[in-house]
PDB file of C-alpha atoms in Angstrom:
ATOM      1  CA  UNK A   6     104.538 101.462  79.694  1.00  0.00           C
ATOM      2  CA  UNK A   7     102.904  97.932  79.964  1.00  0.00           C
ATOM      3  CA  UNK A   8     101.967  96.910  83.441  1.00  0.00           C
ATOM      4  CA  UNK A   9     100.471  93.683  84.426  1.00  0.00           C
ATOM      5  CA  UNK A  10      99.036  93.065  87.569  1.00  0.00           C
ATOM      6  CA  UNK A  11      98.928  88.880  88.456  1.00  0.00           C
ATOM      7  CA  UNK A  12      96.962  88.962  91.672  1.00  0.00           C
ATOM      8  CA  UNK A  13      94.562  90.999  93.265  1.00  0.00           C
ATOM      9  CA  UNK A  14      95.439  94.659  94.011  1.00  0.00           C
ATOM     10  CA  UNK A  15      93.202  97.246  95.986  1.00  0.00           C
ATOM     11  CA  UNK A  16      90.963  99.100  93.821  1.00  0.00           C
ATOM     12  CA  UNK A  17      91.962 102.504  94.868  1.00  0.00           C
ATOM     13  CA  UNK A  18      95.749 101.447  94.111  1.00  0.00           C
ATOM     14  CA  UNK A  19      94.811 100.417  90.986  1.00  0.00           C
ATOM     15  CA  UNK A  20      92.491 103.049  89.978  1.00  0.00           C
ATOM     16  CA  UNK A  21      95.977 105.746  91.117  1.00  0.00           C
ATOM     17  CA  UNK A  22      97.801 103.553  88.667  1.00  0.00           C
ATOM     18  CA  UNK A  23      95.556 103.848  85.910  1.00  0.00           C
ATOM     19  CA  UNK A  24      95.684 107.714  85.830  1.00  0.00           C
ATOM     20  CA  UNK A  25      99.399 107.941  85.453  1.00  0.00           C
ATOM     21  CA  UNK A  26     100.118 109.007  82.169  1.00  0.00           C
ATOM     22  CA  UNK A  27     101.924 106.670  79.269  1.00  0.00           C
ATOM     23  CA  UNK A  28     100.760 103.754  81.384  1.00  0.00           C
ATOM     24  CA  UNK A  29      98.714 100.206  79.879  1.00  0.00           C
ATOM     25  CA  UNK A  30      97.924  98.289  82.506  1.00  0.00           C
ATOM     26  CA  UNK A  31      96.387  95.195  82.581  1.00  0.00           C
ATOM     27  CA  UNK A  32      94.748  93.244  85.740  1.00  0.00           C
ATOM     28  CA  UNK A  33      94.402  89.546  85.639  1.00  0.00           C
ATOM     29  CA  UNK A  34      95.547  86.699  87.293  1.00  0.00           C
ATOM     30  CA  UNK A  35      97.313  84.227  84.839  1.00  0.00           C
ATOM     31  CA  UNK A  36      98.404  80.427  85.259  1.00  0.00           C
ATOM     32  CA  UNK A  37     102.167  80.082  85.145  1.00  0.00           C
ATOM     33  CA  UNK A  38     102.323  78.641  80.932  1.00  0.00           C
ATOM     34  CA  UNK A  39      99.430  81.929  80.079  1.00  0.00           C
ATOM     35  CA  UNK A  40     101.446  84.599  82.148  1.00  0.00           C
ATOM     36  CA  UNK A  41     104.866  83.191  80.315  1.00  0.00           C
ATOM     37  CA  UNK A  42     102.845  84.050  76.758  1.00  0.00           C
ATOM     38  CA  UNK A  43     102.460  87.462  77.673  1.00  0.00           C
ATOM     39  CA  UNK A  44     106.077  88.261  79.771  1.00  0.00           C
ATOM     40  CA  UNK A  45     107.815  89.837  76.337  1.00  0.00           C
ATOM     41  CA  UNK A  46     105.490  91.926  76.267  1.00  0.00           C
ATOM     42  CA  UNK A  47     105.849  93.009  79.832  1.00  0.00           C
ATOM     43  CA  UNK A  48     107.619  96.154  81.804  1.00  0.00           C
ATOM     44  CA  UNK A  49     106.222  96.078  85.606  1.00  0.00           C
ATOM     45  CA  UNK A  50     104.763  93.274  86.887  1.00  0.00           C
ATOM     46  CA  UNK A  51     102.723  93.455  90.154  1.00  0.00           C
ATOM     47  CA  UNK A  52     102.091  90.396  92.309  1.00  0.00           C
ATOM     48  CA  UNK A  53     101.147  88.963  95.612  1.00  0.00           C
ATOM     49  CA  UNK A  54     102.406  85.856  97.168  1.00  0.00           C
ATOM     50  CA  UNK A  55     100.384  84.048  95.443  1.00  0.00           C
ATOM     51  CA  UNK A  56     102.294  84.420  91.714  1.00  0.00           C
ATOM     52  CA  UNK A  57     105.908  82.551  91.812  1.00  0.00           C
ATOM     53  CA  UNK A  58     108.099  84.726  89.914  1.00  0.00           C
ATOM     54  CA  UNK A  59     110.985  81.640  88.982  1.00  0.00           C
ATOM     55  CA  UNK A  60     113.487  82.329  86.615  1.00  0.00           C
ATOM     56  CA  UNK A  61     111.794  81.143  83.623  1.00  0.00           C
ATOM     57  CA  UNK A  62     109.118  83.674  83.789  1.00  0.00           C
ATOM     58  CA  UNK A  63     111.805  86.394  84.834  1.00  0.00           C
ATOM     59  CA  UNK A  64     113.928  84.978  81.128  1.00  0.00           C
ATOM     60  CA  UNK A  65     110.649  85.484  79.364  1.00  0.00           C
ATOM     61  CA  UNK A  66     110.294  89.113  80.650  1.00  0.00           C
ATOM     62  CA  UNK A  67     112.541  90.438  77.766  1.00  0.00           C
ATOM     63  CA  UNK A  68     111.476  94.373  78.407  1.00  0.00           C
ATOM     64  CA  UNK A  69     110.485  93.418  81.969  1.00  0.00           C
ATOM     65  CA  UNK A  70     112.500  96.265  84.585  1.00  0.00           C
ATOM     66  CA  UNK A  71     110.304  96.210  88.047  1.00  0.00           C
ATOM     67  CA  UNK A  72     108.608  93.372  89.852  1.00  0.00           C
ATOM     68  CA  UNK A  73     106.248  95.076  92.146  1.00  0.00           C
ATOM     69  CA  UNK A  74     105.460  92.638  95.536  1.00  0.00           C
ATOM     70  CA  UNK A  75     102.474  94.079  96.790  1.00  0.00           C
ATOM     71  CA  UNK A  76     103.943  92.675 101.089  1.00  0.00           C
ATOM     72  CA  UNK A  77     106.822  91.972 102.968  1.00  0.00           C
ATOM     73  CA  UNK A  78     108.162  88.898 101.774  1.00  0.00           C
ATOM     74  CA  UNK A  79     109.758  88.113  98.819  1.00  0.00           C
ATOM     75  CA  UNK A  80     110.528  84.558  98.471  1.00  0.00           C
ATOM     76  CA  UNK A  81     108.240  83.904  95.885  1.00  0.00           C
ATOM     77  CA  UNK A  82     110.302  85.799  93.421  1.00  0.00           C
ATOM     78  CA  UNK A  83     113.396  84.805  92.231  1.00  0.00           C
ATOM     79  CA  UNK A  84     115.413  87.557  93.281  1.00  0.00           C
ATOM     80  CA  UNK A  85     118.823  86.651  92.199  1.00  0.00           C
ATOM     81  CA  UNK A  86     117.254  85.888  88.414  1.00  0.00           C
ATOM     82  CA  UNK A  87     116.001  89.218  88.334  1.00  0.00           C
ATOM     83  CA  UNK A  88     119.039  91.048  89.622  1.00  0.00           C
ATOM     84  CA  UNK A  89     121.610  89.285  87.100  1.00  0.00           C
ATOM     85  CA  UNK A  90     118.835  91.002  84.383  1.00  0.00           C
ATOM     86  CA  UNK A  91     119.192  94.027  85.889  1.00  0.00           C
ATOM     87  CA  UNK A  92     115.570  94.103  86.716  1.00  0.00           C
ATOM     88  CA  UNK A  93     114.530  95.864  89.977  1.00  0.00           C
ATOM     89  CA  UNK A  94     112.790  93.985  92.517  1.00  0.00           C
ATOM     90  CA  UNK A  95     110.461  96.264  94.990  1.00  0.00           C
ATOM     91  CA  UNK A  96     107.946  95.311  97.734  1.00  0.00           C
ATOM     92  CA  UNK A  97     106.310  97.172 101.202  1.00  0.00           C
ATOM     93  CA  UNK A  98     107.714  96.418 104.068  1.00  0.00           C
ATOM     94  CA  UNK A  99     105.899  96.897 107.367  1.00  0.00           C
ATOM     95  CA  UNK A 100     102.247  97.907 104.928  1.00  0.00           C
ATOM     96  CA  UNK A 101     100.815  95.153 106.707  1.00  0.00           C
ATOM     97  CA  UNK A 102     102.493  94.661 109.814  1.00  0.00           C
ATOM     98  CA  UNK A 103      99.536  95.817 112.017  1.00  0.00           C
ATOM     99  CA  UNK A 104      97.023  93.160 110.557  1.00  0.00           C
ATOM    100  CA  UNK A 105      99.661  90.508 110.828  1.00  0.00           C
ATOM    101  CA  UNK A 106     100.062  91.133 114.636  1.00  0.00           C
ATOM    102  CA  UNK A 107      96.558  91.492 115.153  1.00  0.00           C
ATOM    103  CA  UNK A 108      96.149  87.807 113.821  1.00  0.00           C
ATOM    104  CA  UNK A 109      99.018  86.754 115.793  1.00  0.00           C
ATOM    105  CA  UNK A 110      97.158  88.079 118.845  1.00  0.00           C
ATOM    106  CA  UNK A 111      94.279  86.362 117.790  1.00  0.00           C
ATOM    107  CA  UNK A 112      95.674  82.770 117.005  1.00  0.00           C
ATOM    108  CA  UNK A 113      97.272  83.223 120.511  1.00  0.00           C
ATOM    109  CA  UNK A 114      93.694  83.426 122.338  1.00  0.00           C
ATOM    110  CA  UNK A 115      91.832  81.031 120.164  1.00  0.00           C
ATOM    111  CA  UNK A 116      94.350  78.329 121.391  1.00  0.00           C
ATOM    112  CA  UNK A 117      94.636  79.417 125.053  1.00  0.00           C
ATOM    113  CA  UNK A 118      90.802  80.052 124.940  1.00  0.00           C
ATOM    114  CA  UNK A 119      89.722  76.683 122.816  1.00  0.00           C
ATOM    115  CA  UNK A 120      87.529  79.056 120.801  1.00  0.00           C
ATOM    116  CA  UNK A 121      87.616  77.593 117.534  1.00  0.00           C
ATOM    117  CA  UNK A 122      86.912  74.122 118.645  1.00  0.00           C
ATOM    118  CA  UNK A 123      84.088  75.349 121.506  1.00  0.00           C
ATOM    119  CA  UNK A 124      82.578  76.953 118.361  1.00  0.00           C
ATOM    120  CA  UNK A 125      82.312  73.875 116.471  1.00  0.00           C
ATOM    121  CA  UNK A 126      81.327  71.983 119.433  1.00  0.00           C
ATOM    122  CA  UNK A 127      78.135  74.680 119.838  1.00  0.00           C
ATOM    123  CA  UNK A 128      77.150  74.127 116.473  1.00  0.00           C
ATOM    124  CA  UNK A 129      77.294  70.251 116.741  1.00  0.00           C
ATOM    125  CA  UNK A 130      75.081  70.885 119.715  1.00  0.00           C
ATOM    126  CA  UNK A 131      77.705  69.667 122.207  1.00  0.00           C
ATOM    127  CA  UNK A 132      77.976  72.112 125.379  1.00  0.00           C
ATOM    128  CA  UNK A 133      81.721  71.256 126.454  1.00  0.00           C
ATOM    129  CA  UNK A 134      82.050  73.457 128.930  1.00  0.00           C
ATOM    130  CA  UNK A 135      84.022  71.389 131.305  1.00  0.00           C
ATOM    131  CA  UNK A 136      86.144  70.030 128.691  1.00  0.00           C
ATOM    132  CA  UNK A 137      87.293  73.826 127.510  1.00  0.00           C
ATOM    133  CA  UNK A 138      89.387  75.086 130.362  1.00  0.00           C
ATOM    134  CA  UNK A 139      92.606  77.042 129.223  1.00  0.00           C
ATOM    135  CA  UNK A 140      94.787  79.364 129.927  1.00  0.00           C
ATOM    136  CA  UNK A 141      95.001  83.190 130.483  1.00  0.00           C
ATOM    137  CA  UNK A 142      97.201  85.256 128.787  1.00  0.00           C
ATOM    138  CA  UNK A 143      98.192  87.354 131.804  1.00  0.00           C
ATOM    139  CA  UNK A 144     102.016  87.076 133.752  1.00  0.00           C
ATOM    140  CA  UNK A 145     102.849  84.328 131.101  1.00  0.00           C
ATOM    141  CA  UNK A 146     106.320  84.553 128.758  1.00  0.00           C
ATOM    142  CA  UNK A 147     105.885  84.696 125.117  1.00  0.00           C
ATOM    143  CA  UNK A 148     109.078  84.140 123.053  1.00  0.00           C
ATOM    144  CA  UNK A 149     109.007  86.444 119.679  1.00  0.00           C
ATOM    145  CA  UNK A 150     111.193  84.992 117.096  1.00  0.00           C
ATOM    146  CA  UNK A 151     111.710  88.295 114.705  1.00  0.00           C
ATOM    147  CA  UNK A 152     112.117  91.421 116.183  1.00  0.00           C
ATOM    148  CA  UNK A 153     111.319  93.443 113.060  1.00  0.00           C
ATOM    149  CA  UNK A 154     108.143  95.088 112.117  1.00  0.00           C
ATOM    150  CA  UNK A 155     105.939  92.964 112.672  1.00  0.00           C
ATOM    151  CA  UNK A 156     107.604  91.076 115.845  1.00  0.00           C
ATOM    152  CA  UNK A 157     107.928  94.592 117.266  1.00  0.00           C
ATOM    153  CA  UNK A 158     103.916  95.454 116.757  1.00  0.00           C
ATOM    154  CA  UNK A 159     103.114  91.920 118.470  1.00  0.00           C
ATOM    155  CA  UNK A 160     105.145  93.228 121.232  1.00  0.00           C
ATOM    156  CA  UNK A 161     103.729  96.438 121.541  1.00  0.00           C
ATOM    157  CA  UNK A 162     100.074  94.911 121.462  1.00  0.00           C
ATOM    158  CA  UNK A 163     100.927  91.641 124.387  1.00  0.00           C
ATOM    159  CA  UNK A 164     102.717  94.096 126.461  1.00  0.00           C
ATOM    160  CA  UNK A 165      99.079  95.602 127.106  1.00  0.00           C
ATOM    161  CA  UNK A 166      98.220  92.179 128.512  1.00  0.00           C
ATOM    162  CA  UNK A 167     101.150  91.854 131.254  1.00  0.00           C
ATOM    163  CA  UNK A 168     103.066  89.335 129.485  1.00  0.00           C
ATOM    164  CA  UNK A 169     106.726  89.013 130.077  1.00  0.00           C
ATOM    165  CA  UNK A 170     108.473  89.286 126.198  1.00  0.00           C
ATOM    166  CA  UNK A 171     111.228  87.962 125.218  1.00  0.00           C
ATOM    167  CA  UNK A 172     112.718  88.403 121.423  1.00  0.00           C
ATOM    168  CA  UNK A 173     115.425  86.349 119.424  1.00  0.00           C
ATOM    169  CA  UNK A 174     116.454  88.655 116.053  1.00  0.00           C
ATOM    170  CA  UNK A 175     120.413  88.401 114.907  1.00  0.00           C
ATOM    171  CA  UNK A 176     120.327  91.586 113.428  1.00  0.00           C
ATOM    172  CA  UNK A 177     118.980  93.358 116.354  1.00  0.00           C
ATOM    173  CA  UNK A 178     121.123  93.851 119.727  1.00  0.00           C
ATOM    174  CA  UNK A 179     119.153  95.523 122.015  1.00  0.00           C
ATOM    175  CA  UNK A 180     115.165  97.860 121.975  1.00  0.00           C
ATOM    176  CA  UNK A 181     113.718 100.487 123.626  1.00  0.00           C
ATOM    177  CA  UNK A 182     110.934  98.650 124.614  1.00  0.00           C
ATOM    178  CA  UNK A 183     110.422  96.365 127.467  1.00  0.00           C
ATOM    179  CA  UNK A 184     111.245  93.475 125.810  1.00  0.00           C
ATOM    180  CA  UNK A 185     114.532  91.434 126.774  1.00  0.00           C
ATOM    181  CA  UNK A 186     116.970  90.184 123.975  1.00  0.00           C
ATOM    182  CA  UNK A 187     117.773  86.479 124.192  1.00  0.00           C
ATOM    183  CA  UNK A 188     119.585  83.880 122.336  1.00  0.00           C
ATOM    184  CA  UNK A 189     117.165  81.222 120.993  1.00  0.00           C
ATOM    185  CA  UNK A 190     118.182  78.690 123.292  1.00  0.00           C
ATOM    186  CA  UNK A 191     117.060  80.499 126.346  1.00  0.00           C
ATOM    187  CA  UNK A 192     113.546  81.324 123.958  1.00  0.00           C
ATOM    188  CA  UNK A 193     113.171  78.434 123.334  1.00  0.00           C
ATOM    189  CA  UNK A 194     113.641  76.819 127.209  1.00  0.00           C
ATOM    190  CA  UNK A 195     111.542  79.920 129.130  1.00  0.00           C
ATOM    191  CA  UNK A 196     108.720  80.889 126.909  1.00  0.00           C
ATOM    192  CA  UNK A 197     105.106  79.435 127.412  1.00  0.00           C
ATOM    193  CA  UNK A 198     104.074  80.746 123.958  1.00  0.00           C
ATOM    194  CA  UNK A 199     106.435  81.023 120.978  1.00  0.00           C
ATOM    195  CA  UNK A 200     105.379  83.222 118.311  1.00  0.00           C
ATOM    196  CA  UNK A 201     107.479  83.350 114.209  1.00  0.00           C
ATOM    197  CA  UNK A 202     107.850  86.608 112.642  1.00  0.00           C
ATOM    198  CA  UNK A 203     111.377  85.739 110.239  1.00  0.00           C
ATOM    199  CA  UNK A 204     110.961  85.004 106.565  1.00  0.00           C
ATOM    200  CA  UNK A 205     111.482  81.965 104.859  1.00  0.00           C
ATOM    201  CA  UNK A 206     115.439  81.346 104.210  1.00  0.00           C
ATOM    202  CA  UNK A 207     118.072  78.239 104.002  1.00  0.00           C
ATOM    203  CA  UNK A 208     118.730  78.908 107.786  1.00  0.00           C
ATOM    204  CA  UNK A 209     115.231  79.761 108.887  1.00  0.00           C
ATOM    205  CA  UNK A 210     113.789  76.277 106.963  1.00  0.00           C
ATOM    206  CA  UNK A 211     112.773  73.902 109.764  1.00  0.00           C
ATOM    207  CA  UNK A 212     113.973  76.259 112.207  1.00  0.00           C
ATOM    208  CA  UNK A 213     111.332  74.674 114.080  1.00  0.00           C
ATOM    209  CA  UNK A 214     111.973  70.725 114.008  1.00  0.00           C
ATOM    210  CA  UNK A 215     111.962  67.949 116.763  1.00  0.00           C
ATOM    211  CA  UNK A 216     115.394  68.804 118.122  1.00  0.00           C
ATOM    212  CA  UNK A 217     114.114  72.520 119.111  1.00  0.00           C
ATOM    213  CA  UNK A 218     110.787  71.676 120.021  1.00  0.00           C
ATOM    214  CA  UNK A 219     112.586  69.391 122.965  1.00  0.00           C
ATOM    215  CA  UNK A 220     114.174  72.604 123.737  1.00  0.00           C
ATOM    216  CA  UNK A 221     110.530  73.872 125.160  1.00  0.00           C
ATOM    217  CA  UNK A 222     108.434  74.190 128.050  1.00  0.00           C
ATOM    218  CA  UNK A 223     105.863  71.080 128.182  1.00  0.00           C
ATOM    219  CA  UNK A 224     102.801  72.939 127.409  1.00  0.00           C
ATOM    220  CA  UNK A 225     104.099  75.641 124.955  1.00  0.00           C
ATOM    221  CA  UNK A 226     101.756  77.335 122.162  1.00  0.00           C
ATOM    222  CA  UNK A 227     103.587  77.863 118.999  1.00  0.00           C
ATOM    223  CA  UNK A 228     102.269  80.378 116.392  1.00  0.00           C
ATOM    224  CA  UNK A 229     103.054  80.605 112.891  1.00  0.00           C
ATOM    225  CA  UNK A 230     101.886  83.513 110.573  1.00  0.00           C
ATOM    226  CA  UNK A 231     105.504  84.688 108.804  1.00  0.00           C
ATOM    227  CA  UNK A 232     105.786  81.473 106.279  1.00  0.00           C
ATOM    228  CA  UNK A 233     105.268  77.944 105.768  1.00  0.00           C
ATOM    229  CA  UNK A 234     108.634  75.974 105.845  1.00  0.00           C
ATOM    230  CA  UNK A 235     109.785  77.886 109.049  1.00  0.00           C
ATOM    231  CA  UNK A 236     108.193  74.616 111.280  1.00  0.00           C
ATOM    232  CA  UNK A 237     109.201  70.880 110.024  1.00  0.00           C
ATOM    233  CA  UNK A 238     104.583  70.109 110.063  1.00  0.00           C
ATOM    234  CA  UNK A 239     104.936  66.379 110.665  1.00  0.00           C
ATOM    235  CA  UNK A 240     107.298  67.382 114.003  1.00  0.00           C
ATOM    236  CA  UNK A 241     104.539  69.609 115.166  1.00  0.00           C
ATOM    237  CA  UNK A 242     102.686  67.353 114.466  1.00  0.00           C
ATOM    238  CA  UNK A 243     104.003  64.704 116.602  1.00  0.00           C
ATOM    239  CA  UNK A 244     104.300  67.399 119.480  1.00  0.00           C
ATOM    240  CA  UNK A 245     100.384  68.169 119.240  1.00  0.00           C
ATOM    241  CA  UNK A 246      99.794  64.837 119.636  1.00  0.00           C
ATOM    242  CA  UNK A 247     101.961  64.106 122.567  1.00  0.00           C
ATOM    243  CA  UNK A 248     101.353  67.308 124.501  1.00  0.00           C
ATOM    244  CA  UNK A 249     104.486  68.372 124.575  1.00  0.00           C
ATOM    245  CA  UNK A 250     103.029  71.272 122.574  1.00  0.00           C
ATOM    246  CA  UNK A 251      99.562  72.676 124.270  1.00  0.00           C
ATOM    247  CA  UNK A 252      98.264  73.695 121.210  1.00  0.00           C
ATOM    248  CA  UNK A 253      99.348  75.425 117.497  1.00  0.00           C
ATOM    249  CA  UNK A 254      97.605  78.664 115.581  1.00  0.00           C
ATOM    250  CA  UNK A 255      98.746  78.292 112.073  1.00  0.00           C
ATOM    251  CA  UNK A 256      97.948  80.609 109.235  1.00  0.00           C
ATOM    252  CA  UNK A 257     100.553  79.211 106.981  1.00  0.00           C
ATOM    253  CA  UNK A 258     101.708  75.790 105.505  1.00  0.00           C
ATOM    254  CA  UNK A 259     104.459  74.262 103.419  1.00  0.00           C
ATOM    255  CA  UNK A 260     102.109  73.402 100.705  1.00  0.00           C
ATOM    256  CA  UNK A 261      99.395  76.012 100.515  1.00  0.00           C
ATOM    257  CA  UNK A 262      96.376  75.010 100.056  1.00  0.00           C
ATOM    258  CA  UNK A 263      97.428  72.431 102.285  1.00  0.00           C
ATOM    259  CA  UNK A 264      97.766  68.933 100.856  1.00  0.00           C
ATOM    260  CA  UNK A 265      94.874  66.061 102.054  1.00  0.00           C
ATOM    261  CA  UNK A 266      97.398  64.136 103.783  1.00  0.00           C
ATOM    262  CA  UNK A 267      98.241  67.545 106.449  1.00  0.00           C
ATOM    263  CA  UNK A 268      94.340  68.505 106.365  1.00  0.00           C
ATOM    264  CA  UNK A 269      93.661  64.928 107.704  1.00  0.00           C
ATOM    265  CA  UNK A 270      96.763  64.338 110.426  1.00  0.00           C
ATOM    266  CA  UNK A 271      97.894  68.140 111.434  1.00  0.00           C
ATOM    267  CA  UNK A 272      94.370  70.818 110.733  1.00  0.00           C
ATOM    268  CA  UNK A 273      92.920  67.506 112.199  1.00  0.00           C
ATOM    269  CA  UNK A 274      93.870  67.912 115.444  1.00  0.00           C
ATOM    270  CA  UNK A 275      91.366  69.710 118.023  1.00  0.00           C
ATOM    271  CA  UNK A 276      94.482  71.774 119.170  1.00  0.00           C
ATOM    272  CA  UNK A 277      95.178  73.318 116.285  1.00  0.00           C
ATOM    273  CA  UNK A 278      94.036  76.806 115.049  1.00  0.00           C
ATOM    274  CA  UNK A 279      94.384  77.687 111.165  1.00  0.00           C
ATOM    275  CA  UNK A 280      93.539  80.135 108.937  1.00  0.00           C
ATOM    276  CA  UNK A 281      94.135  80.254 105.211  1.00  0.00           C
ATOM    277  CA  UNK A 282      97.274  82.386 104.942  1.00  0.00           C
ATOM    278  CA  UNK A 283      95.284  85.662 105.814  1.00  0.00           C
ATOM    279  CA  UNK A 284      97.659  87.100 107.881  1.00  0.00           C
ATOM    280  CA  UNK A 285      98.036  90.819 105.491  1.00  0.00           C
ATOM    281  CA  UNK A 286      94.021  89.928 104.172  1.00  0.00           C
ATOM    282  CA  UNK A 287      92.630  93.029 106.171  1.00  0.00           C
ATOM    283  CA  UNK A 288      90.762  95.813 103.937  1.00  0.00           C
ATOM    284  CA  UNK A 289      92.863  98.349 105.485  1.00  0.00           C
ATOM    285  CA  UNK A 290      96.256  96.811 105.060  1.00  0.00           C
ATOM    286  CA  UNK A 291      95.438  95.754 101.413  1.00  0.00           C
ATOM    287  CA  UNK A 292      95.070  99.180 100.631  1.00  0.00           C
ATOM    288  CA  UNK A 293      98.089 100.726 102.590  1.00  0.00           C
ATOM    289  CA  UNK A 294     100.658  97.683 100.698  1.00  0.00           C
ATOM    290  CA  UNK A 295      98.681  98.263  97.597  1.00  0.00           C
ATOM    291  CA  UNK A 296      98.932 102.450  97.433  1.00  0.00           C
ATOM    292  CA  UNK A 297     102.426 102.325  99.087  1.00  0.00           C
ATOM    293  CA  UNK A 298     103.658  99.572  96.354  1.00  0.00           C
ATOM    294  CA  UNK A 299     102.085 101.995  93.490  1.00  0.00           C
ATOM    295  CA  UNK A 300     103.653 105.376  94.705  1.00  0.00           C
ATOM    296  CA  UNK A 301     107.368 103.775  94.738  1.00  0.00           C
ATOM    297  CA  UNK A 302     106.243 102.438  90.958  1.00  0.00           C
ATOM    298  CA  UNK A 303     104.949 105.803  89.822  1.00  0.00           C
ATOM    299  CA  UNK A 304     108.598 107.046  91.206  1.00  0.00           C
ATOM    300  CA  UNK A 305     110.960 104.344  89.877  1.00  0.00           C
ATOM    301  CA  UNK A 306     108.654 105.320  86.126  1.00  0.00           C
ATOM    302  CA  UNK A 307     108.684 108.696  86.221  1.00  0.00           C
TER     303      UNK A 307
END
């Protein structure tokens, strides 16, 4: 069975996948017109986020039968191409969930705590000590929109810091964890940090635009490590600047890498936080996704 691998796998997942019997895999990352050469030829392909799977490449897949997402989301792949070819689509769910809320945790501090610009400051040999003063993290309200795996590990890790949580998910009525269920309305109007766990549909596209944001507390830290596209940039944008929003931690864009145009108005901003969309990028989650995604392979193969 040919296997191609577009984007960086963990070793030891790759090494388990290479000792299954029958199997010729291949580990490279291809360009969209090099990896539609190859498809024919093709019966599991295994990608990231980074590889689009559109239709096109799914049409050229004439033996393809698996994609393989090596995370949680899948809206890089075109999922209804690949289920009119009867070709199964598989990914790993809640593999990475831990580092995700870690990072969320993290973007959360940084902007109450001004730590990425005090940093910068330091290095610039500026001592802004005065200017730095923020917020603790302690009795405040944090809104988590997404109450799946990932919202529910944030919620485990901010309950250790006192916070009152609330959580917006339609497909989840009520938890057994202190955490009260709310419409997004009420998120929106009593939360002094909102934090985005959803993926990236038709209704969750802009979900966070000027309309909502007017919704919020003055003052309100907004994270975003689930997907680009969930907040309209140029609103936040316009909220950053105001003060309306306090400050953003952003780990993922519309356009990734981000184009000049948002480096220079939005990443510009000394309230904003960003990382490069390395939410799941921890050693040990790339090697829990990667070794969970292979053992459902080896399965759906054997």
């Amino acid at each position: 069975m040919r296997i191609h691998i577009n984007d960086p796998l963990d070793k030891q997942a790759t090494e388990r996948l290479k000792s299954v019997p029958g199997v010729e895999l291949t580990s490279e990352h291809l360009e969209k017109e090099d990896l539609l050469k190859i498809m024919p030829e093709i019966e599991v392909l295994i990608v990231r986020s980074a590889t689009k799977v559109t239709a096109d490449i799914i049409e050229a897949g004439t033996k393809l039968k698996i994609i393989g997402r090596a995370g949680t989301g899948l809206d890089n792949i075109d999922v209804k191409a690949a289920e009119a070819k009867g070709i199964k689509v598989i990914n790993t769910p809640g593999a990475n969930s831990i580092s995700v809320a870690e990072l969320t945790i993290g973007l959360m501090i940084a902007c109450s705590r001004h730590i990425a610009r005090g940093t910068i400051d330091l290095k610039n040999g500026k001592w802004t000590k005065k200017e730095l003063e923020g917020h603790e993290l302690f009795g405040r309200t944090v809104g988590i929109i997404g109450f799946g795996n990932i919202g529910r590990e944030v919620a485990k890790r901010l309950l250790a810091f006192d916070m009152k949580i609330l959580a917006y998910d339609p497909f989840v009525k009520e938890t057994d964890m202190n955490v009260k269920m709310v419409d997004l309305d009420t998120l929106y109007k009593e939360s002094d940090y909102i934090t985005i766990h959803v993926p990236l549909t038709p209704e969750t596209k802009n979900l966070i635009n000027k309309e909502t944001i007017s919704k919020m507390k003055d003052g309100v830290i907004i994270i975003n490590a689930a997907r680009g596209g969930i907040i309209d940039e140029e609103a936040l944008y316009e909220a950053l600047v105001s003060g309306k929003v306090y400050a953003a931690g952003l780990d993922v864009f519309e356009v990734e890498p981000p184009t000049d145009e948002l480096r220079q108005k939005l990443l510009a901003l000394p309230n904003v936080v960003a990382t490069p969309h390395i939410g799941a990028s921890t050693f040990e989650a790339q090697e829990r996704v990667g070794m969970l995604l292979v053992e459902r392979l080896i399965k759906e193969i054997a």
